[in-house]
Coordinates of C-alpha atoms in Angstrom, one line a residue:
X27 CA 82.8 -150.1 -168.8
X28 CA 81.5 -147.1 -167.1
X29 CA 83.1 -143.7 -167.6
X30 CA 82.5 -141.6 -164.4
X31 CA 85.9 -140.0 -164.9
X32 CA 85.7 -139.1 -168.6
X33 CA 88.3 -141.7 -169.9
X34 CA 86.6 -142.6 -173.0
X35 CA 88.0 -140.8 -176.1
X36 CA 85.9 -140.4 -178.9
X37 CA 87.2 -139.8 -182.6
X38 CA 85.5 -137.4 -184.6
X39 CA 83.0 -139.9 -186.3
X40 CA 82.1 -141.2 -183.0
X41 CA 81.5 -137.7 -181.4
X42 CA 79.2 -136.8 -184.5
X43 CA 77.3 -140.1 -183.7
X44 CA 77.0 -138.7 -179.9
X45 CA 75.8 -135.6 -181.5
X46 CA 73.2 -137.6 -183.7
X47 CA 72.1 -139.4 -180.9
X48 CA 71.6 -136.4 -178.6
X49 CA 69.5 -134.8 -181.2
X50 CA 67.4 -137.8 -181.7
X51 CA 66.6 -137.7 -177.6
X52 CA 65.4 -134.0 -178.3
X53 CA 68.2 -131.7 -177.9
X54 CA 68.9 -129.8 -181.2
X55 CA 72.2 -129.2 -182.7
X56 CA 72.0 -125.5 -182.2
X57 CA 71.4 -126.0 -178.4
X58 CA 74.5 -127.9 -178.4
X59 CA 76.3 -125.3 -180.3
X60 CA 75.1 -122.6 -177.8
X61 CA 76.5 -124.8 -174.9
X62 CA 79.5 -125.1 -176.5
X63 CA 80.1 -121.7 -177.2
X64 CA 78.9 -120.7 -173.5
X65 CA 81.6 -123.2 -172.3
X66 CA 84.5 -121.5 -174.1
X67 CA 83.1 -118.1 -173.0
X68 CA 83.0 -119.2 -169.5
X69 CA 86.4 -120.5 -169.5
X70 CA 88.0 -117.3 -170.7
X71 CA 85.7 -115.1 -168.3
X72 CA 87.1 -117.4 -165.3
X73 CA 90.5 -116.2 -166.4
X74 CA 90.4 -112.9 -167.7
X75 CA 88.6 -109.6 -166.6
X76 CA 86.1 -107.2 -168.4
X77 CA 87.7 -105.2 -170.8
X78 CA 90.1 -107.9 -172.0
X79 CA 90.9 -107.6 -175.9
X80 CA 89.6 -111.0 -177.4
X81 CA 90.1 -111.7 -181.3
X82 CA 87.6 -114.6 -182.4
X83 CA 88.8 -116.4 -185.6
X84 CA 85.8 -118.4 -186.9
X85 CA 85.9 -121.2 -189.6
X86 CA 83.0 -122.1 -192.2
X87 CA 81.7 -125.1 -190.2
X88 CA 80.3 -125.7 -186.7
X89 CA 83.4 -124.9 -185.0
X90 CA 83.1 -121.5 -186.4
X91 CA 79.7 -121.5 -185.0
X92 CA 80.8 -122.2 -181.7
X93 CA 83.2 -119.4 -182.0
X94 CA 80.2 -117.1 -183.0
X95 CA 78.4 -118.0 -179.8
X96 CA 81.3 -117.6 -177.6
X97 CA 82.0 -114.0 -179.3
X98 CA 78.5 -113.1 -178.7
X99 CA 78.6 -113.9 -175.1
X100 CA 81.9 -112.3 -174.4
X101 CA 80.5 -109.2 -176.0
X102 CA 77.7 -109.1 -173.4
X103 CA 79.9 -109.8 -170.7
X104 CA 82.0 -106.6 -171.3
X105 CA 84.8 -108.1 -173.3
X106 CA 86.3 -106.2 -176.3
X107 CA 85.5 -108.5 -179.2
X108 CA 86.9 -108.5 -182.7
X109 CA 85.5 -111.6 -184.8
X110 CA 87.4 -112.7 -188.1
X111 CA 85.6 -115.3 -190.5
X112 CA 87.5 -117.3 -192.8
X113 CA 85.1 -117.3 -195.8
X114 CA 81.7 -115.6 -196.8
X115 CA 79.0 -115.2 -194.1
X116 CA 76.4 -115.9 -196.6
X117 CA 77.8 -119.3 -197.4
X118 CA 77.3 -120.5 -193.6
X119 CA 74.7 -123.1 -193.6
X120 CA 72.8 -124.8 -190.7
X121 CA 73.3 -124.4 -187.3
X122 CA 76.5 -122.1 -187.8
X123 CA 74.5 -119.7 -190.2
X124 CA 72.0 -119.5 -187.1
X125 CA 74.7 -118.8 -184.4
X126 CA 76.1 -116.1 -186.8
X127 CA 72.9 -114.4 -187.2
X128 CA 72.6 -113.6 -183.6
X129 CA 76.0 -112.0 -183.5
X130 CA 75.4 -108.5 -183.5
X131 CA 79.1 -107.2 -184.0
X132 CA 81.2 -106.4 -187.0
X133 CA 82.4 -109.8 -189.0
X134 CA 85.7 -109.0 -190.4
X135 CA 87.6 -111.3 -192.9
X136 CA 90.0 -113.3 -191.0
X137 CA 93.5 -112.0 -191.3
X138 CA 96.3 -111.5 -189.3
X139 CA 95.3 -108.0 -188.5
X140 CA 92.3 -109.1 -186.5
X141 CA 94.9 -110.3 -183.9
X142 CA 96.4 -107.1 -183.5
X143 CA 96.6 -106.2 -179.9
X144 CA 94.6 -109.3 -178.8
X145 CA 95.2 -110.5 -175.3
X146 CA 93.2 -113.4 -175.8
X147 CA 92.8 -115.2 -179.1
X148 CA 90.2 -118.0 -179.7
X149 CA 90.7 -120.5 -182.4
X150 CA 87.4 -121.7 -183.9
X151 CA 88.7 -122.4 -187.4
X152 CA 88.7 -126.0 -187.6
X153 CA 87.5 -128.8 -185.0
X154 CA 88.6 -132.4 -184.5
X155 CA 86.8 -133.4 -187.8
X156 CA 89.2 -131.8 -189.9
X157 CA 90.0 -134.3 -192.9
X158 CA 92.7 -132.3 -195.0
X159 CA 95.8 -130.6 -194.9
X160 CA 95.7 -126.8 -194.4
X161 CA 97.1 -124.5 -197.0
X162 CA 96.8 -121.1 -198.2
X163 CA 94.9 -118.6 -196.2
X164 CA 94.1 -120.6 -193.6
X165 CA 97.5 -121.8 -193.0
X166 CA 98.6 -118.2 -193.2
X167 CA 96.0 -117.5 -190.3
X168 CA 97.5 -120.5 -188.1
X169 CA 101.1 -119.1 -188.3
X170 CA 99.7 -115.8 -187.3
X171 CA 98.0 -117.0 -184.3
X172 CA 101.1 -118.9 -183.4
X173 CA 103.2 -115.8 -183.8
X174 CA 100.9 -114.0 -181.7
X175 CA 100.6 -116.5 -179.2
X176 CA 104.5 -116.5 -178.8
X177 CA 104.4 -112.9 -178.2
X178 CA 102.1 -113.3 -175.3
X179 CA 98.5 -113.6 -176.3
X180 CA 96.6 -116.5 -174.4
X181 CA 95.4 -119.0 -177.3
X182 CA 92.3 -121.1 -176.5
X183 CA 91.3 -123.7 -179.0
X184 CA 87.8 -124.8 -179.6
X185 CA 87.7 -128.4 -179.3
X186 CA 91.0 -129.1 -180.7
X187 CA 93.7 -126.6 -182.1
X188 CA 93.2 -126.1 -185.7
X189 CA 95.4 -128.4 -188.0
X190 CA 95.3 -131.3 -185.5
X191 CA 93.5 -134.6 -186.5
X192 CA 91.2 -135.3 -183.9
X193 CA 91.7 -139.3 -184.7
X194 CA 95.5 -139.6 -185.0
X195 CA 97.0 -136.3 -183.3
X196 CA 98.8 -135.7 -186.6
X197 CA 99.4 -132.3 -187.7
X198 CA 97.5 -131.6 -191.1
X199 CA 100.0 -129.2 -193.0
X200 CA 100.4 -126.6 -190.1
X201 CA 98.5 -126.2 -186.5
X202 CA 97.8 -124.0 -183.8
X203 CA 99.7 -124.1 -180.7
X204 CA 97.1 -123.5 -178.0
X205 CA 97.5 -122.7 -174.2
X206 CA 94.0 -124.2 -173.5
X207 CA 91.5 -126.3 -175.3
X208 CA 87.9 -126.7 -174.5
X209 CA 86.6 -129.7 -175.7
X210 CA 83.0 -131.3 -175.4
X211 CA 81.8 -134.1 -173.5
X212 CA 84.7 -136.3 -174.0
X213 CA 88.2 -135.6 -175.1
X214 CA 89.6 -137.0 -178.4
X215 CA 92.6 -139.2 -179.5
X216 CA 94.4 -136.1 -180.8
X217 CA 94.3 -134.3 -177.3
X218 CA 96.4 -137.2 -176.2
X219 CA 98.7 -138.4 -179.0
X220 CA 101.6 -136.6 -179.9
X221 CA 102.1 -134.3 -181.9
X222 CA 98.4 -133.1 -180.8
X223 CA 99.2 -133.4 -177.1
X224 CA 101.9 -130.9 -177.3
X225 CA 99.6 -128.4 -179.3
X226 CA 96.4 -128.6 -177.0
X227 CA 97.8 -127.2 -174.0
X228 CA 95.6 -127.6 -170.9
X229 CA 92.4 -129.5 -172.1
X230 CA 89.2 -128.8 -170.5
X231 CA 86.4 -131.0 -170.9
X232 CA 82.9 -129.1 -170.8
X233 CA 79.5 -130.7 -170.4
X234 CA 77.4 -129.5 -173.2
X235 CA 74.2 -131.6 -172.2
X236 CA 75.2 -134.8 -174.0
X237 CA 74.1 -137.7 -171.8
X238 CA 76.8 -140.2 -170.7
X239 CA 74.5 -142.9 -171.6
X240 CA 74.9 -142.3 -175.2
X241 CA 78.5 -143.7 -174.8
X242 CA 77.0 -147.2 -174.5
X243 CA 75.5 -146.7 -178.0
X244 CA 78.7 -145.6 -179.7
X245 CA 80.8 -148.6 -178.4
X246 CA 84.1 -146.7 -178.1
X247 CA 87.3 -148.3 -178.1
X248 CA 89.9 -146.1 -177.0
X249 CA 90.5 -144.8 -173.3
X250 CA 92.7 -142.4 -171.5
X251 CA 95.6 -144.5 -169.4
X252 CA 95.2 -142.7 -166.2
X253 CA 94.6 -143.9 -162.7
X254 CA 90.7 -144.0 -162.7
X255 CA 90.9 -146.6 -165.6
X256 CA 92.8 -149.3 -163.5
X257 CA 92.7 -147.8 -159.7
X258 CA 89.6 -150.1 -158.7
X259 CA 91.8 -153.3 -159.6
X260 CA 94.7 -152.1 -157.7
X261 CA 95.3 -154.8 -155.1
X262 CA 94.7 -153.7 -151.5
X263 CA 97.2 -155.3 -149.3
X264 CA 95.7 -156.4 -145.6
X265 CA 97.4 -155.1 -142.5
X266 CA 98.7 -158.5 -141.9
X267 CA 99.8 -159.4 -145.4
X268 CA 103.2 -160.4 -146.2
X269 CA 105.5 -159.2 -148.8
X270 CA 104.6 -161.8 -151.7
X271 CA 100.8 -161.0 -150.9
X272 CA 101.6 -157.6 -152.1
X273 CA 103.1 -158.7 -155.1
X274 CA 106.6 -159.9 -156.1
X275 CA 108.4 -158.3 -159.1
X276 CA 111.6 -159.7 -161.0
X277 CA 113.8 -157.1 -163.0
X278 CA 116.2 -158.3 -165.1
X279 CA 119.5 -156.2 -165.5
X280 CA 122.3 -155.8 -167.8
X281 CA 125.9 -155.3 -166.5
X282 CA 127.2 -152.6 -164.4
X283 CA 127.5 -150.1 -167.1
X284 CA 124.0 -150.2 -168.3
X285 CA 122.1 -151.4 -164.9
X286 CA 120.8 -147.7 -164.3
X287 CA 117.4 -148.4 -166.3
X288 CA 116.8 -151.7 -164.4
X289 CA 117.5 -150.0 -161.1
X290 CA 115.1 -147.3 -161.9
X291 CA 112.6 -150.0 -163.0
X292 CA 112.9 -151.8 -159.7
X293 CA 112.6 -148.5 -157.5
X294 CA 109.2 -147.8 -159.4
X295 CA 108.0 -151.2 -158.6
X296 CA 108.5 -150.6 -155.0
X297 CA 107.0 -147.2 -155.1
X298 CA 104.1 -148.9 -157.0
X299 CA 103.5 -151.0 -154.0
X300 CA 105.4 -154.3 -154.7
X301 CA 105.9 -156.2 -151.5
X302 CA 109.2 -157.8 -152.8
X303 CA 111.5 -156.7 -155.8
X304 CA 114.1 -159.3 -157.1
X305 CA 116.6 -157.6 -159.4
X306 CA 118.6 -160.3 -161.5
X307 CA 122.1 -158.9 -162.7
X308 CA 125.5 -160.2 -163.6
X309 CA 128.0 -160.5 -160.9
X310 CA 129.7 -157.3 -161.8
X311 CA 126.7 -155.1 -161.3
X312 CA 125.6 -156.5 -157.8
X313 CA 127.4 -153.8 -155.8
X314 CA 125.8 -150.9 -157.6
X315 CA 122.4 -152.7 -157.6
X316 CA 122.4 -153.5 -153.9
X317 CA 123.6 -150.1 -153.0
X318 CA 120.9 -148.4 -154.9
X319 CA 118.0 -149.7 -152.6
X320 CA 118.3 -151.6 -149.4
X321 CA 115.1 -153.2 -150.2
X322 CA 116.0 -154.9 -153.5
X323 CA 116.7 -158.5 -153.2
X324 CA 119.7 -159.0 -155.5
X325 CA 120.4 -162.0 -157.6
X326 CA 123.4 -162.7 -159.1
X327 CA 122.9 -164.4 -162.4
X328 CA 125.9 -165.1 -164.6
X329 CA 124.5 -167.3 -167.0
X330 CA 120.9 -168.5 -168.4
X331 CA 120.8 -171.6 -165.7
X332 CA 121.1 -169.1 -162.7
X333 CA 118.5 -166.8 -164.2
X334 CA 116.1 -170.0 -164.9
X335 CA 116.4 -170.5 -161.2
X336 CA 115.2 -167.2 -160.4
X337 CA 112.4 -166.8 -163.1
X338 CA 111.1 -170.1 -162.1
X339 CA 110.0 -168.8 -158.6
X340 CA 106.2 -169.6 -158.5
X341 CA 105.3 -166.7 -156.2
X342 CA 106.6 -164.3 -159.0
X343 CA 103.7 -161.7 -160.0
X344 CA 105.4 -159.9 -162.8
X345 CA 108.7 -159.7 -164.6
X346 CA 110.2 -156.6 -166.4
X347 CA 112.8 -157.3 -169.1
X348 CA 114.6 -155.1 -171.4
X349 CA 115.7 -151.8 -169.8
X350 CA 119.6 -151.7 -169.9
X351 CA 119.4 -155.5 -170.6
X352 CA 121.9 -155.9 -173.4
X353 CA 121.4 -157.5 -176.6
X354 CA 123.9 -160.1 -176.3
X355 CA 123.3 -164.2 -176.0
X356 CA 122.7 -163.6 -172.1
X357 CA 119.9 -161.3 -173.0
X358 CA 118.5 -163.2 -175.4
X359 CA 118.2 -166.3 -173.0
X360 CA 116.5 -163.7 -170.4
X361 CA 113.9 -162.7 -172.9
X362 CA 113.4 -166.5 -173.9
X363 CA 113.0 -167.8 -170.4
X364 CA 110.8 -164.7 -169.2
X365 CA 108.3 -165.1 -172.2
X366 CA 108.2 -168.7 -171.3
X367 CA 107.3 -168.1 -167.8
X368 CA 103.8 -167.9 -166.2
X369 CA 104.1 -164.3 -164.7
X370 CA 102.9 -161.1 -166.2
X371 CA 105.7 -159.7 -168.6
X372 CA 106.6 -156.0 -169.4
X373 CA 108.7 -156.3 -172.3
X374 CA 110.9 -153.1 -172.9
X375 CA 114.0 -151.4 -174.5
X376 CA 116.5 -154.2 -175.4
X377 CA 113.9 -156.9 -174.6
X378 CA 112.1 -155.5 -177.7
X379 CA 115.1 -155.1 -180.0
X380 CA 116.3 -158.8 -179.3
X381 CA 112.4 -160.0 -180.1
X382 CA 112.5 -158.0 -183.4
X383 CA 115.8 -159.8 -184.3
X384 CA 114.9 -163.3 -183.5
X385 CA 111.8 -164.9 -185.0
X386 CA 111.8 -167.7 -182.4
X387 CA 111.2 -164.9 -179.4
X388 CA 108.4 -163.5 -181.6
X389 CA 106.9 -166.9 -182.2
X390 CA 107.2 -167.2 -178.1
X391 CA 105.6 -164.0 -177.6
X392 CA 102.5 -164.6 -179.9
X393 CA 102.1 -168.3 -178.1
X394 CA 102.3 -166.7 -174.8
X395 CA 99.3 -167.3 -172.4
X396 CA 100.2 -164.9 -169.5
X397 CA 99.6 -160.9 -169.4
X398 CA 102.2 -159.2 -171.8
X399 CA 102.8 -155.4 -171.9
X400 CA 104.9 -154.1 -174.8
X401 CA 106.2 -150.5 -174.5
X402 CA 107.8 -149.8 -178.0
X403 CA 109.0 -146.3 -179.2
X404 CA 108.4 -145.5 -182.8
X405 CA 111.5 -147.1 -184.0
X406 CA 111.2 -150.2 -181.8
X407 CA 107.6 -150.5 -183.1
X408 CA 108.8 -150.2 -186.8
X409 CA 111.3 -152.9 -186.1
X410 CA 108.7 -155.4 -184.3
X411 CA 106.0 -154.8 -186.7
X412 CA 107.6 -153.6 -190.2
X413 CA 104.3 -154.5 -192.0
X414 CA 101.9 -152.9 -189.9
X415 CA 100.6 -149.4 -191.2
X416 CA 98.2 -146.8 -190.3
X417 CA 97.5 -144.5 -187.6
X418 CA 98.9 -144.9 -184.1
X419 CA 95.6 -146.3 -182.9
X420 CA 95.2 -148.5 -186.0
X421 CA 98.9 -149.7 -185.6
X422 CA 98.6 -150.5 -181.8
X423 CA 95.3 -152.4 -182.2
X424 CA 96.9 -154.5 -185.2
X425 CA 100.2 -155.3 -183.1
X426 CA 98.0 -156.2 -179.7
X427 CA 95.8 -158.5 -182.2
X428 CA 98.7 -160.3 -183.9
X429 CA 100.7 -160.6 -180.4
X430 CA 97.8 -161.1 -177.9
X431 CA 99.7 -158.2 -175.8

């Protein structure tokens, strides 16, 4: 796929490959580091005036090198900069050492006092490639950053908040809570996966000179589920089209006391553009479902036979099963008939619980030919796929492979 909207997500290994391919094309790593540091400085300059007090905490690797560049540029632009280095300056190597050599200010040991009175804190300790839990002095620094951030300092993370695993979004011991994260070329899974998503703040993607064409050589497999990913395939209805041409959706509801979730799902289908939305519900729920939206076509379904007539409508484009459905025999029958149908299926909530309990439903899911979307939270996923382990991305890929969803 093309990626004009920056939807591709690159894990740390893929980002490292992008850097190498760019270097092979004649753009040095130091040039990329300069561009990254300038991007961080530009982001701060756009939001703060000259004279603002900025504390930059640099780590021993390339993330720290980005921080050295940002500190130099900010100082040149009239900001009051203090820089703290985690580690010894003479032990810096490669591009990070070169970036440090061009910084003319004082390099202090990275410690909480560096943050004193800072209006802005630049977290350049560790980037997306962090592969260990933070402890000791590094963990103390992260905690100090978070205390200062809670007291009002604006925390800007370079690439990804220190302590967040760029591949999984997991916290490696402790993690910085940033107000903004300036990342480069493409976002990382850790920017979107919890708890990294909650720690990254607003994510800004900076162009540092890596050509988009390198994506074709990387073969990335993760993408952000955002409108540009699927907008082009969204059906455009003709002016004279009828309701079924705009899409027919069936939502299966449970009894009156649990029909709220199904009503919300049906309303969302209308909002998304469906031309006609059926709600199949027990007779006791008919009044509340019908009163919720006049546009709903309410189908009383007291038993499996009644639901079978509704789900057999050949013009159905999609079925939503699970929200507020219930986990009784009626619910199990609805899940089974929906899985056996030819329409696309969204299986959620109680539908997932029933599938996890009944092997025949899981078998029907695996043998299903029509498109299927599963929406489990962590607990539901564990019940559905008890033998699947690894990161969230690893588990989702394994589950999709085993079910065809």
